[in-house]
Coordinates of C-alpha atoms in Angstrom, one line a residue:
Chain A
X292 CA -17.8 14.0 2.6
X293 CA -15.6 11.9 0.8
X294 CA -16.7 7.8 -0.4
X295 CA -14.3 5.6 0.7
X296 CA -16.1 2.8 -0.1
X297 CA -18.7 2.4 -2.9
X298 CA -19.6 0.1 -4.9
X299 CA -21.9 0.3 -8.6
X300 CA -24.8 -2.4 -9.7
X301 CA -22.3 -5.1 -7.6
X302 CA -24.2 -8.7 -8.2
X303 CA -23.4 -11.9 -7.1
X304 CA -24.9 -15.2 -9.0
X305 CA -24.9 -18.6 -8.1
X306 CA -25.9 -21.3 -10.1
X307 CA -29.5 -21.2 -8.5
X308 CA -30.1 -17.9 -6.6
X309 CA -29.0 -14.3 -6.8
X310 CA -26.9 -13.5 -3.5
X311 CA -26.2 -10.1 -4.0
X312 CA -28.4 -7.9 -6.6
X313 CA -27.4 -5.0 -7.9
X314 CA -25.7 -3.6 -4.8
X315 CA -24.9 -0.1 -4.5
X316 CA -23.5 1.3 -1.4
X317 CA -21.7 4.6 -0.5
X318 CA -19.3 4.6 2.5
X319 CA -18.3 8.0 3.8
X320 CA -14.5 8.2 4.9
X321 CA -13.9 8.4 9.0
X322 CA -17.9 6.9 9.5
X323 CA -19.5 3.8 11.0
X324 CA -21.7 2.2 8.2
X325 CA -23.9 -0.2 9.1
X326 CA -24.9 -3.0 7.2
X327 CA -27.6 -4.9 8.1
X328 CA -30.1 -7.7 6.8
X329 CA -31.6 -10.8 8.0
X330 CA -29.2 -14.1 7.9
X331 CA -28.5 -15.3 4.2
X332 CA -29.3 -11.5 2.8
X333 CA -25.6 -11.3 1.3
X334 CA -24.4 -9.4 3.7
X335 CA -21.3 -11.5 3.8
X336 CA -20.7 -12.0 0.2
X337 CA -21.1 -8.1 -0.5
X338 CA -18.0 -8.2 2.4
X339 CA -16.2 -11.2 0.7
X340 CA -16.7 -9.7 -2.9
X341 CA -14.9 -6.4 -1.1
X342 CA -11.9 -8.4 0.0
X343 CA -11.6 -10.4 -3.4
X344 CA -12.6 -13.8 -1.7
X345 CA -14.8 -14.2 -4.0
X346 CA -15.5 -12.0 -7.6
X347 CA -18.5 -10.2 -8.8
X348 CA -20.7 -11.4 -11.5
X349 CA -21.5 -8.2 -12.0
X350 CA -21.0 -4.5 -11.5
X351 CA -17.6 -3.0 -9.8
X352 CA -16.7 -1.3 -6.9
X353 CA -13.5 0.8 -5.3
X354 CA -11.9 1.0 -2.0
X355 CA -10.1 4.1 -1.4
X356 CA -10.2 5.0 -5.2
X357 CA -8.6 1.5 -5.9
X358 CA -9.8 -1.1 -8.1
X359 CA -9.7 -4.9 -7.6
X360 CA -8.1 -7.1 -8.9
X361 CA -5.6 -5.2 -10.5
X362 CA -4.7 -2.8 -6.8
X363 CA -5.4 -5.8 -4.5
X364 CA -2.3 -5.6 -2.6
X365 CA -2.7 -2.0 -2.6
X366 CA -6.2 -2.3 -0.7
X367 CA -5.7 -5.4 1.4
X368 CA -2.6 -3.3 2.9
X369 CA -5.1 -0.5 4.4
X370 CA -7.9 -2.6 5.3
X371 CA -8.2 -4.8 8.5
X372 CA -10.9 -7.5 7.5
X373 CA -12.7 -10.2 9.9
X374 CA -15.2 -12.1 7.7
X375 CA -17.8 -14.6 9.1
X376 CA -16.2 -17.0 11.7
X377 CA -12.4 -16.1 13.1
X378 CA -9.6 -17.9 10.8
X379 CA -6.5 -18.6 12.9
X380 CA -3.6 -20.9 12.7
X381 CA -4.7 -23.9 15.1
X382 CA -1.2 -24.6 15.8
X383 CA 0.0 -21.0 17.2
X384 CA -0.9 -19.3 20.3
X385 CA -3.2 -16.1 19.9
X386 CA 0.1 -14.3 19.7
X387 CA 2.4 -15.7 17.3
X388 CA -1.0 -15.7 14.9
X389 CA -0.8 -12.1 15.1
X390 CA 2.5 -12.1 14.7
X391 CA 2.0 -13.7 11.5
X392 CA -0.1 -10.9 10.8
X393 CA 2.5 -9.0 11.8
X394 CA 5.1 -9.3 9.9
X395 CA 3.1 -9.8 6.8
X396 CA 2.1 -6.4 7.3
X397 CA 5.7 -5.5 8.6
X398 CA 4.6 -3.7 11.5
X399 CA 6.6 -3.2 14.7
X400 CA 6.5 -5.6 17.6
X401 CA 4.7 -3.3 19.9
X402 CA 1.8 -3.8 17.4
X403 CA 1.0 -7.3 18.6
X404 CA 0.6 -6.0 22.0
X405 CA -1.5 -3.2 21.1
X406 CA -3.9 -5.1 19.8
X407 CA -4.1 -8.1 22.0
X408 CA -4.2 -4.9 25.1
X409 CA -7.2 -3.7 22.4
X410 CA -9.5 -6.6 22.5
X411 CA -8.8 -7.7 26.3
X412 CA -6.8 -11.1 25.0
X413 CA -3.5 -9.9 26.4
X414 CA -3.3 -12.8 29.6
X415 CA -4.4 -15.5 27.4
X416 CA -1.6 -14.8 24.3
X417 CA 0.5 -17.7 25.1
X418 CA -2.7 -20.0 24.7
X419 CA -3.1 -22.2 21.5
X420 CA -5.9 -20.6 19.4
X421 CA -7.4 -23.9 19.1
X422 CA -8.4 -23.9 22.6
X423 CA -9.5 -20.6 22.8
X424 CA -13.1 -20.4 23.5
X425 CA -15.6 -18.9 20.7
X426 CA -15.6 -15.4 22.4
X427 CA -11.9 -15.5 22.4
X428 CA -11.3 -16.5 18.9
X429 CA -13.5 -13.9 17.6
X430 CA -11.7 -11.6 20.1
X431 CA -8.9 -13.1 18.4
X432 CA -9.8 -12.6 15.1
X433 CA -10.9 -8.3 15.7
X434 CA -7.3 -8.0 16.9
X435 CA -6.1 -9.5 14.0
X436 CA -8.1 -6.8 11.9
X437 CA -7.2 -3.8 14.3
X438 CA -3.6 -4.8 14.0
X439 CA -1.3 -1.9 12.7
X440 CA -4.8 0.7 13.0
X441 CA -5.5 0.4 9.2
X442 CA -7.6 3.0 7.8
X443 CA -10.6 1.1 6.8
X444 CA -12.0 -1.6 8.7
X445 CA -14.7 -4.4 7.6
X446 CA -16.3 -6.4 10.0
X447 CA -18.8 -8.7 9.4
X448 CA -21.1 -9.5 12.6
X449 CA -17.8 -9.3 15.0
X450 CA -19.7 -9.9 18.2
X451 CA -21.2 -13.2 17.0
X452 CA -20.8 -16.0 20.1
X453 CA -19.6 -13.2 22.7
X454 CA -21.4 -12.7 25.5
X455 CA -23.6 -9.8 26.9
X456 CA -20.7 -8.0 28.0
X457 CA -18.2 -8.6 25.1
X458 CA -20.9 -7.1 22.7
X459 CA -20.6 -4.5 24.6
X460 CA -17.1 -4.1 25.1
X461 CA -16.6 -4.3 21.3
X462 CA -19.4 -2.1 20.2
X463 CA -17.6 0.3 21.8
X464 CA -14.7 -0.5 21.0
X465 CA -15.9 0.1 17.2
X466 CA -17.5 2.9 18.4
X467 CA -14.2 4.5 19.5
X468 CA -12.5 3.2 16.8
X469 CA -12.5 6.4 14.1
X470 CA -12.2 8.8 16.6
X471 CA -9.4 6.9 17.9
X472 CA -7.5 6.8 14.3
X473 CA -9.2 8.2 12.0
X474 CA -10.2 5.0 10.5
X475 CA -13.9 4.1 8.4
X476 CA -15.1 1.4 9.8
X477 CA -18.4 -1.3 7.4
X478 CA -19.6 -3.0 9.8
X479 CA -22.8 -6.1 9.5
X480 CA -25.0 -7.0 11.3
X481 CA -28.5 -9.0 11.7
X482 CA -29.7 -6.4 14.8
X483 CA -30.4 -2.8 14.6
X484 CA -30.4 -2.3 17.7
X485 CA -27.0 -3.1 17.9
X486 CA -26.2 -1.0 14.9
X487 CA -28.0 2.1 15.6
X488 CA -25.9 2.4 18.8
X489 CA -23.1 2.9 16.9
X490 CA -23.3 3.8 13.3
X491 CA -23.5 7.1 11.2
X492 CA -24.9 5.6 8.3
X493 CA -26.9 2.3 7.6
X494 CA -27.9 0.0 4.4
X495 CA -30.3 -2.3 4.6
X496 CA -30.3 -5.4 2.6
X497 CA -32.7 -8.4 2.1
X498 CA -32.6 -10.8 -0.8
X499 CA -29.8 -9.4 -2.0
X500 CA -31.1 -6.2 -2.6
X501 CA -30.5 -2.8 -1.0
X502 CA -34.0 -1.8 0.5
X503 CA -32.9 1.3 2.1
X504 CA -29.2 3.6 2.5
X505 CA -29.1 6.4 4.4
X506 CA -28.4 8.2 7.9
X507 CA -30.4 7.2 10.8
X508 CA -32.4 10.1 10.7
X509 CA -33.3 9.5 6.8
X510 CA -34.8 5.7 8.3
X511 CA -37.1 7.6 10.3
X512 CA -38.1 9.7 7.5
X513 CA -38.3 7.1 5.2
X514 CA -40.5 5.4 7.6
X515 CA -42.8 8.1 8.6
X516 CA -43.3 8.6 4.5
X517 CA -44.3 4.4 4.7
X518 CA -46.3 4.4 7.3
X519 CA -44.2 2.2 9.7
X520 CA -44.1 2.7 13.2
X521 CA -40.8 5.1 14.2
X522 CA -40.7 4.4 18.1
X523 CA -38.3 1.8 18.0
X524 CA -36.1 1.3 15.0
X525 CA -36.0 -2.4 15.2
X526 CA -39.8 -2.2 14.2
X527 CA -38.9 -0.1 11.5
X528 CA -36.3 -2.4 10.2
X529 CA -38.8 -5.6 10.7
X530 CA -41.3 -3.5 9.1
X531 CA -39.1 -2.9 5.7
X532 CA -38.3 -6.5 5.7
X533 CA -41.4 -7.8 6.0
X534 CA -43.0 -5.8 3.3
X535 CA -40.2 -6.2 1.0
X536 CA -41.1 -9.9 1.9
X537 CA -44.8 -9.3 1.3
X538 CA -44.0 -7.8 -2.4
X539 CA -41.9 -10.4 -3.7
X540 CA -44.4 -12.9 -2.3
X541 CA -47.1 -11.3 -4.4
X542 CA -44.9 -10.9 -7.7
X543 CA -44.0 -14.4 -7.4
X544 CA -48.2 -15.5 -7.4
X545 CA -48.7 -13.1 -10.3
Chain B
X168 CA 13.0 -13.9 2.0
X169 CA 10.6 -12.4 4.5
X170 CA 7.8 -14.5 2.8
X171 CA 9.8 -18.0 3.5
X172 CA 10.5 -17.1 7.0
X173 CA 6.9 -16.2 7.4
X174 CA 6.1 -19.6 6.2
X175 CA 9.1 -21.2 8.5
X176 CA 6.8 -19.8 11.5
X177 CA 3.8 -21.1 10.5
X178 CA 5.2 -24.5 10.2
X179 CA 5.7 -24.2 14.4
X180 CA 4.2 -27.5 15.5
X181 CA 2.4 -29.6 12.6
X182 CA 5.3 -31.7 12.2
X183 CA 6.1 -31.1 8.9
X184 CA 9.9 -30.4 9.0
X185 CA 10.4 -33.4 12.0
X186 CA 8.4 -36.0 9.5
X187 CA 11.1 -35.1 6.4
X188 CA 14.1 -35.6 9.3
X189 CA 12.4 -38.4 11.0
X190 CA 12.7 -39.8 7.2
X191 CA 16.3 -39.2 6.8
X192 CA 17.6 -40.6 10.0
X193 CA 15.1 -43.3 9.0
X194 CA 16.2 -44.0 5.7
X195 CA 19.8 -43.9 6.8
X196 CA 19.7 -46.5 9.7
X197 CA 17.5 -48.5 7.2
X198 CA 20.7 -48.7 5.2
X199 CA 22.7 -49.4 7.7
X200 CA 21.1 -52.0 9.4
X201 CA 19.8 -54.1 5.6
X202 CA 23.0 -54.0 5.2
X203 CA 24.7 -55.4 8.0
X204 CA 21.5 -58.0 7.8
X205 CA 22.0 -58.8 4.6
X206 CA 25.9 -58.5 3.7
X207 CA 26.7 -61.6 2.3
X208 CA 23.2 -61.8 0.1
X209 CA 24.0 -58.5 -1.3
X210 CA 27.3 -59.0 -2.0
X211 CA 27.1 -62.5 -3.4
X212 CA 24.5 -60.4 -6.3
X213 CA 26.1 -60.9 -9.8
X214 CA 26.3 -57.5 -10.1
X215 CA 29.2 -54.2 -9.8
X216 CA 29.1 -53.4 -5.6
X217 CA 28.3 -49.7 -6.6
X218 CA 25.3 -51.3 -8.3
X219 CA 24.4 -53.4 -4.9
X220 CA 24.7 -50.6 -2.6
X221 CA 22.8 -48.1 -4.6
X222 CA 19.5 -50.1 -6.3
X223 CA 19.3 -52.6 -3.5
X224 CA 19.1 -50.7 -0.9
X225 CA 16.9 -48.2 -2.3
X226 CA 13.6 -50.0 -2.7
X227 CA 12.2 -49.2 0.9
X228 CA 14.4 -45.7 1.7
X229 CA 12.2 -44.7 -1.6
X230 CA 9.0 -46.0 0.3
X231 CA 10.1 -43.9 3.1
X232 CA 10.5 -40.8 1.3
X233 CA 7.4 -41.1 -0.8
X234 CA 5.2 -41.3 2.2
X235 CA 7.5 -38.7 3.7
X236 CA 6.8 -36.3 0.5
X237 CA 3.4 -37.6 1.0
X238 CA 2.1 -36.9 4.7
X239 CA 4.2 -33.7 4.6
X240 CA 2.7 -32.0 2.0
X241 CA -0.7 -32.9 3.2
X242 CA 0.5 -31.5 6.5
X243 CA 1.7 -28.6 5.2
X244 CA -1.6 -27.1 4.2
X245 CA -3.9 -29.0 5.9
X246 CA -2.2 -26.2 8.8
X247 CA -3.8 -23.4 6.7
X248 CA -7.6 -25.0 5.9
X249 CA -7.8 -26.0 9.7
X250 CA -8.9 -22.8 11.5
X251 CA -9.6 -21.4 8.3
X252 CA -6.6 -19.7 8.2
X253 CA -6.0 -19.2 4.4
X254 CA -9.0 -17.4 4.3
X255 CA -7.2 -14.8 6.3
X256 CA -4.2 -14.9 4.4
X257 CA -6.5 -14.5 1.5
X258 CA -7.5 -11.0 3.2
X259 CA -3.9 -10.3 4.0
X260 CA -1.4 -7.7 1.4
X261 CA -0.2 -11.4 0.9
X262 CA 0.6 -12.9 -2.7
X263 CA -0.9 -15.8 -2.5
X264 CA 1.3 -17.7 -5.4
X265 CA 4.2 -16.5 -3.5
X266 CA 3.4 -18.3 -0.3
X267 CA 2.6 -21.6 -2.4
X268 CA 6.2 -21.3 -3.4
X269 CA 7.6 -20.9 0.1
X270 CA 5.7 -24.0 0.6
X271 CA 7.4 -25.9 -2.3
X272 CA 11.1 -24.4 -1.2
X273 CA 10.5 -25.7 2.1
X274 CA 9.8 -29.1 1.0
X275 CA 12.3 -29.3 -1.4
X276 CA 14.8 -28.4 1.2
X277 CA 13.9 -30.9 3.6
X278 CA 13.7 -33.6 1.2
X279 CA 17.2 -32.7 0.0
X280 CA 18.3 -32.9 3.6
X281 CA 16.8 -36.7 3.9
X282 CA 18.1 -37.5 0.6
X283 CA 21.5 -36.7 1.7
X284 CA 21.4 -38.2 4.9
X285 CA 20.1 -41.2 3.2
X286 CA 22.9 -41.1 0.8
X287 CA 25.3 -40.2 3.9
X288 CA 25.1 -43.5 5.3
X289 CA 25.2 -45.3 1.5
X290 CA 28.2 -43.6 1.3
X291 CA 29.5 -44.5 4.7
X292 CA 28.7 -48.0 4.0
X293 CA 30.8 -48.7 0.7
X294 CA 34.0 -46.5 1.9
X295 CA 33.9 -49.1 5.6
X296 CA 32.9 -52.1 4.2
X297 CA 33.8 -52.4 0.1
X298 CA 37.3 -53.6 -0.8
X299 CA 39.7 -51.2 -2.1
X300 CA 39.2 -49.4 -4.8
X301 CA 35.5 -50.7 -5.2
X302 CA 33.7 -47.8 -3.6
X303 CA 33.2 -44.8 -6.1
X304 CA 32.2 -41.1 -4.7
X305 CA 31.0 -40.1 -7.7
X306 CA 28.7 -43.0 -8.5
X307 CA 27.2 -42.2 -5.1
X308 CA 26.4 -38.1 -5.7
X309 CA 25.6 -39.1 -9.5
X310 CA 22.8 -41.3 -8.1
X311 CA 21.6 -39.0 -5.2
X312 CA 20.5 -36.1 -7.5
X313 CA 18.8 -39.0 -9.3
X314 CA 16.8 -40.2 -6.8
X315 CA 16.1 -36.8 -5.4
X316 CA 15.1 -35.3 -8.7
X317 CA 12.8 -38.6 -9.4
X318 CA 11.3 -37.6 -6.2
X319 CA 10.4 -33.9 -7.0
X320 CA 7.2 -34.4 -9.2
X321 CA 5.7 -36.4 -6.7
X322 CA 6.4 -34.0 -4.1
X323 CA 5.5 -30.7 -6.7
X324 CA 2.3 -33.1 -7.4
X325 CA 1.5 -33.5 -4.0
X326 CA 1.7 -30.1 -2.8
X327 CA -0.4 -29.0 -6.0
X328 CA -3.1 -31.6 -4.6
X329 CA -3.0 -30.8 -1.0
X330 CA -3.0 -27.4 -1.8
X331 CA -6.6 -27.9 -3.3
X332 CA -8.5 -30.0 -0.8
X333 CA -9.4 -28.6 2.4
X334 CA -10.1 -32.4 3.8
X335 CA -6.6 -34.0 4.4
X336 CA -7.7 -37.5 3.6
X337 CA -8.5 -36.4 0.0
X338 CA -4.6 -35.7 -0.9
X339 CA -3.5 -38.6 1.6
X340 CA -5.8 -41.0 -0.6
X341 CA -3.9 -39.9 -3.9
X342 CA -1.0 -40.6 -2.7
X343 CA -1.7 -43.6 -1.2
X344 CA -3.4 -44.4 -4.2
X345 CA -0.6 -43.1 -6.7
X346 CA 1.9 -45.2 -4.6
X347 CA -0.3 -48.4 -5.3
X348 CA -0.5 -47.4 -9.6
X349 CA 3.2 -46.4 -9.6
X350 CA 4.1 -49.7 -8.1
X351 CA 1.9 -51.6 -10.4
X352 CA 3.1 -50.0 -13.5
X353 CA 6.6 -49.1 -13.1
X354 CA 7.9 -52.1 -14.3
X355 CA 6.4 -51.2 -17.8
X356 CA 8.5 -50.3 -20.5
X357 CA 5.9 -47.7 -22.0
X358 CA 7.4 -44.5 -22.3
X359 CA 4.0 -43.1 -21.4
X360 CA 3.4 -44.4 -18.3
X361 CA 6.4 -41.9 -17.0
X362 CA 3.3 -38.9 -16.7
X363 CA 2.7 -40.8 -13.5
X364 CA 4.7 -39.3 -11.1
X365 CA 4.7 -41.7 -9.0
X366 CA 5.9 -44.2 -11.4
X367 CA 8.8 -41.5 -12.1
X368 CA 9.5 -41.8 -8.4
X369 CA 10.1 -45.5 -8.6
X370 CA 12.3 -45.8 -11.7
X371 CA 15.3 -46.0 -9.5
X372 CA 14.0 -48.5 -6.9
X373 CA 13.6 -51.1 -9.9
X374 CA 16.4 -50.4 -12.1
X375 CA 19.4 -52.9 -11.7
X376 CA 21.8 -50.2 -12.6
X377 CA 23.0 -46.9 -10.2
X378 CA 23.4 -45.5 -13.6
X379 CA 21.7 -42.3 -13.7
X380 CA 18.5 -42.4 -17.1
X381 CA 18.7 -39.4 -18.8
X382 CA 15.2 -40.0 -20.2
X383 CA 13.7 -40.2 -16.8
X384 CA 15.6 -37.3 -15.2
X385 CA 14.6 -35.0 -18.0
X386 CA 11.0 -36.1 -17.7
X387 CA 11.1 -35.9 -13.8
X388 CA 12.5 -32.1 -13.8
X389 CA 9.9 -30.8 -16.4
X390 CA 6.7 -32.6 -14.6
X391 CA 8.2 -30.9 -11.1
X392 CA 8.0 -27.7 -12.9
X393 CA 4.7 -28.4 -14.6
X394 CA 3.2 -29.3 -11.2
X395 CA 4.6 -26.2 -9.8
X396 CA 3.8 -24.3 -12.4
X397 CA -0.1 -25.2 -12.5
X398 CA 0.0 -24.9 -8.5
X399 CA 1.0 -21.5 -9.1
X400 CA -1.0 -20.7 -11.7
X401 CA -4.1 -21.6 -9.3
X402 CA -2.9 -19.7 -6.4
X403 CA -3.3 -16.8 -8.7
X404 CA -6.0 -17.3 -10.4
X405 CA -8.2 -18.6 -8.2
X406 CA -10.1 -17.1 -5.5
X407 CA -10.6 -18.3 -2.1
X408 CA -14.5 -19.2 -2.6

């Protein structure tokens, strides 16, 4: 199957630490990647770096056999995007933000509707975003990135402050999503359990580094062959991290 | 086009486009009222009546649209860093330098609309009250591009600021600030001191003539375009983080 998504040796410095370190993931076109890592992994600034919010120290990457920054339009156009915490006009109601949206990505009316029907916001369009509570504006924000079904989607932790049942609803929302429309959908997160209910593929990243990439089936495997426990994949996952934590612990005291 | 409108639609309640009117109806009563206050004084000034009502009169409707230019171009993207927004326009098939630009057109317009209000009621003024053949149109539109082109590098300067500080009271201290330095050194003669823009700005409050200054018009239009030109650079050029 076809890489929509891939990037090569993609690193991120800072003045003091190394965000992202030689990153190189491969996306299949019309999966559900899952990328996952503990909080301040990079998980984010891999996204970010993907969306030209921010630019690579290092390495290069393609969406859709584009190149940033010189196709950026080009690649902004077919990918709906909802990075860290939901960014909204304060002063518009949940609909005229999407219809911002909207007509930026000259879309039809109906589009709005769609989406707002998509997420469950419909009854509370007419409300200012600023009073929307966290749930909503990160209800808010999906719709934003599901607006006009663009082919690639990249999500990063979208059911952050939603409660039991909104995770739900939107993981399977996600779930739907490329069966739906065809679409790819890089999606982060800090749980595997959360993941594995949903995607084809995973990477796992800690410190900046990819530890593992793979199917689900090749993270059992690739535990077995490690000795970690394969009953639950959350163990697995804690397992890798903690080992990768263990190693760079002990090159640190030598 | 689509890009302004856009922009128009964003602007739906922060106040930006009432604060620029609320300065032009402001600035034209202002004139009305000094000068039904102050008739005699005015007119008892050794100096031409086209003179009178354009300079003297000018001092605080210049006050007004500086703080106008001011708070409005805070406003007008202190709307995008509030919920973050500009991040998501960042993420958006949206050029970036383009909506900067819809920004400035949008100020500039509303400006030009308080300008002319302003100027409206000068206007008014001197064909009601001035003797015959003392009022002169052209005197009057002469000295309204002037003031509105003293105005623009403040306003491109502003907007370049605000556009750069995600904490309002960052670009609302420079201009408070640059209105303090512009009134302390715009009674200088140095040449110079015109790189202030706010200094530019107050040329015409302090001069005792109506009479257009070539100098200072020339220097006010290429410091708008500088100011827009470096703002538009930035929105380019830099990225969102």
């Amino acid at each position: 199957m076809e890489h929509i998504i891939t990037t090569e040796h993609l690193t991120k410095e800072y003045k003091n630490f190394i965000a992202v370190n030689d990153v190189s993931i491969h996306v299949r076109q019309g999966s559900i990647y899952g990328f996952l890592g503990p909080n301040g992994a990079g998980k984010s600034t891999t996204m970010k770096m993907l969306l030209g919010l921010t630019a690579p120290t290092k390495g290069n990457f393609t969406i859709d056999g584009k190149h940033f920054p010189q196709d950026r339009l080009a690649i902004l156009k077919e990918t709906g995007s909802f990075i860290e915490s939901p960014s909204f006009y304060a002063n518009l109601t949940g609909r005229e933000n999407l219809d911002i949206i909207r007509r930026i990505l000259d879309l039809p009316k109906s589009a709005v509707e769609e989406a707002l029907e998509l997420v469950g916001l419909s009854e509370f369009g007419d409300r200012l975003a600023k009073k929307y509570s966290l749930g909503m504006k990160q209800r808010l924000g999906l719709a934003g990135a599901l607006l006009g079904r663009p082919p690639i989607l990249i999500l990063d932790e979208p059911t952050n402050g939603l409660d039991p049942s909104g995770i739900h609803e939107i993981r399977n929302l996600v779930k739907s999503l490329p069966g739906l429309y065809d679409c790819t959908v890089f999606i982060s997160s800090h749980m595997l359990s959360e993941i594995e209910l949903m995607a084809d593929d995973i990477g796992i990243l800690n410190h900046g580094s990819l530890l593992f990439e793979g199917s689900l089936h090749d993270l059992r495997q690739n535990a077995l062959k490690n000795g970690f426990a394969t009953n639950k994949l959350e163990d697995v996952f804690l397992s890798m991290i903690d080992k990768d934590n263990a190693d760079r612990k002990q090159r640190a005291i030598l | 086009m689509n890009s302004l409108m856009i922009e128009l639609r964003k602007e739906k309640r922060t106040g930006v486009i009432p604060v620029l009117f609320s300065v032009g109806i402001l600035g034209a009563a202002y004139a009305f009222v000094n000068y039904m206050v102050r008739k005699e004084t005015l007119l008892s000034l050794p100096l031409d009546p086209m003179d009178i009502l354009l300079t003297q009169l000018y001092g605080m409707i210049m006050v007004l649209n500086l703080f106008g230019v001011v708070v409005a171009a805070c406003m007008i993207y202190n709307m995008e860093f509030k919920g973050n927004a500009v991040k998501k326009m960042y993420m958006l098939p949206v050029s970036v330098p383009t909506m900067y630009f819809s920004k400035f057109v949008i100020l500039t317009v509303m400006l030009l609309f308080a300008v002319t209000l302003e100027n409206a009621a000068l206007a008014r003024i001197g064909v009601v009250e001035f003797p015959h053949g003392a009022f002169d149109m052209r005197a009057v539109v002469a000295f309204s591009l002037y003031s509105f082109i003293t105005t623009m590098p403040t306003l491109s300067f502003m907007l370049l600021v605000a556009s750069r500080f995600e904490n309002m009271w960052i670009p609302l201290g420079v201009g408070v600030a640059g209105f303090l330095s512009g009134m302390a050194l715009a009674a200088a003669d140095a040449a110079l001191l015109m790189v202030h823009p706010f200094v530019i700005m107050l040329k015409p409050a302090i001069a005792m003539s109506a009479q257009p200054d070539v100098l200072v018009a020339v220097v006010s239009v290429v410091e708008t375009a500088l100011f827009l030109g470096v703002g538009l650079w930035m929105a380019k050029r830099l990225q969102y983080e």
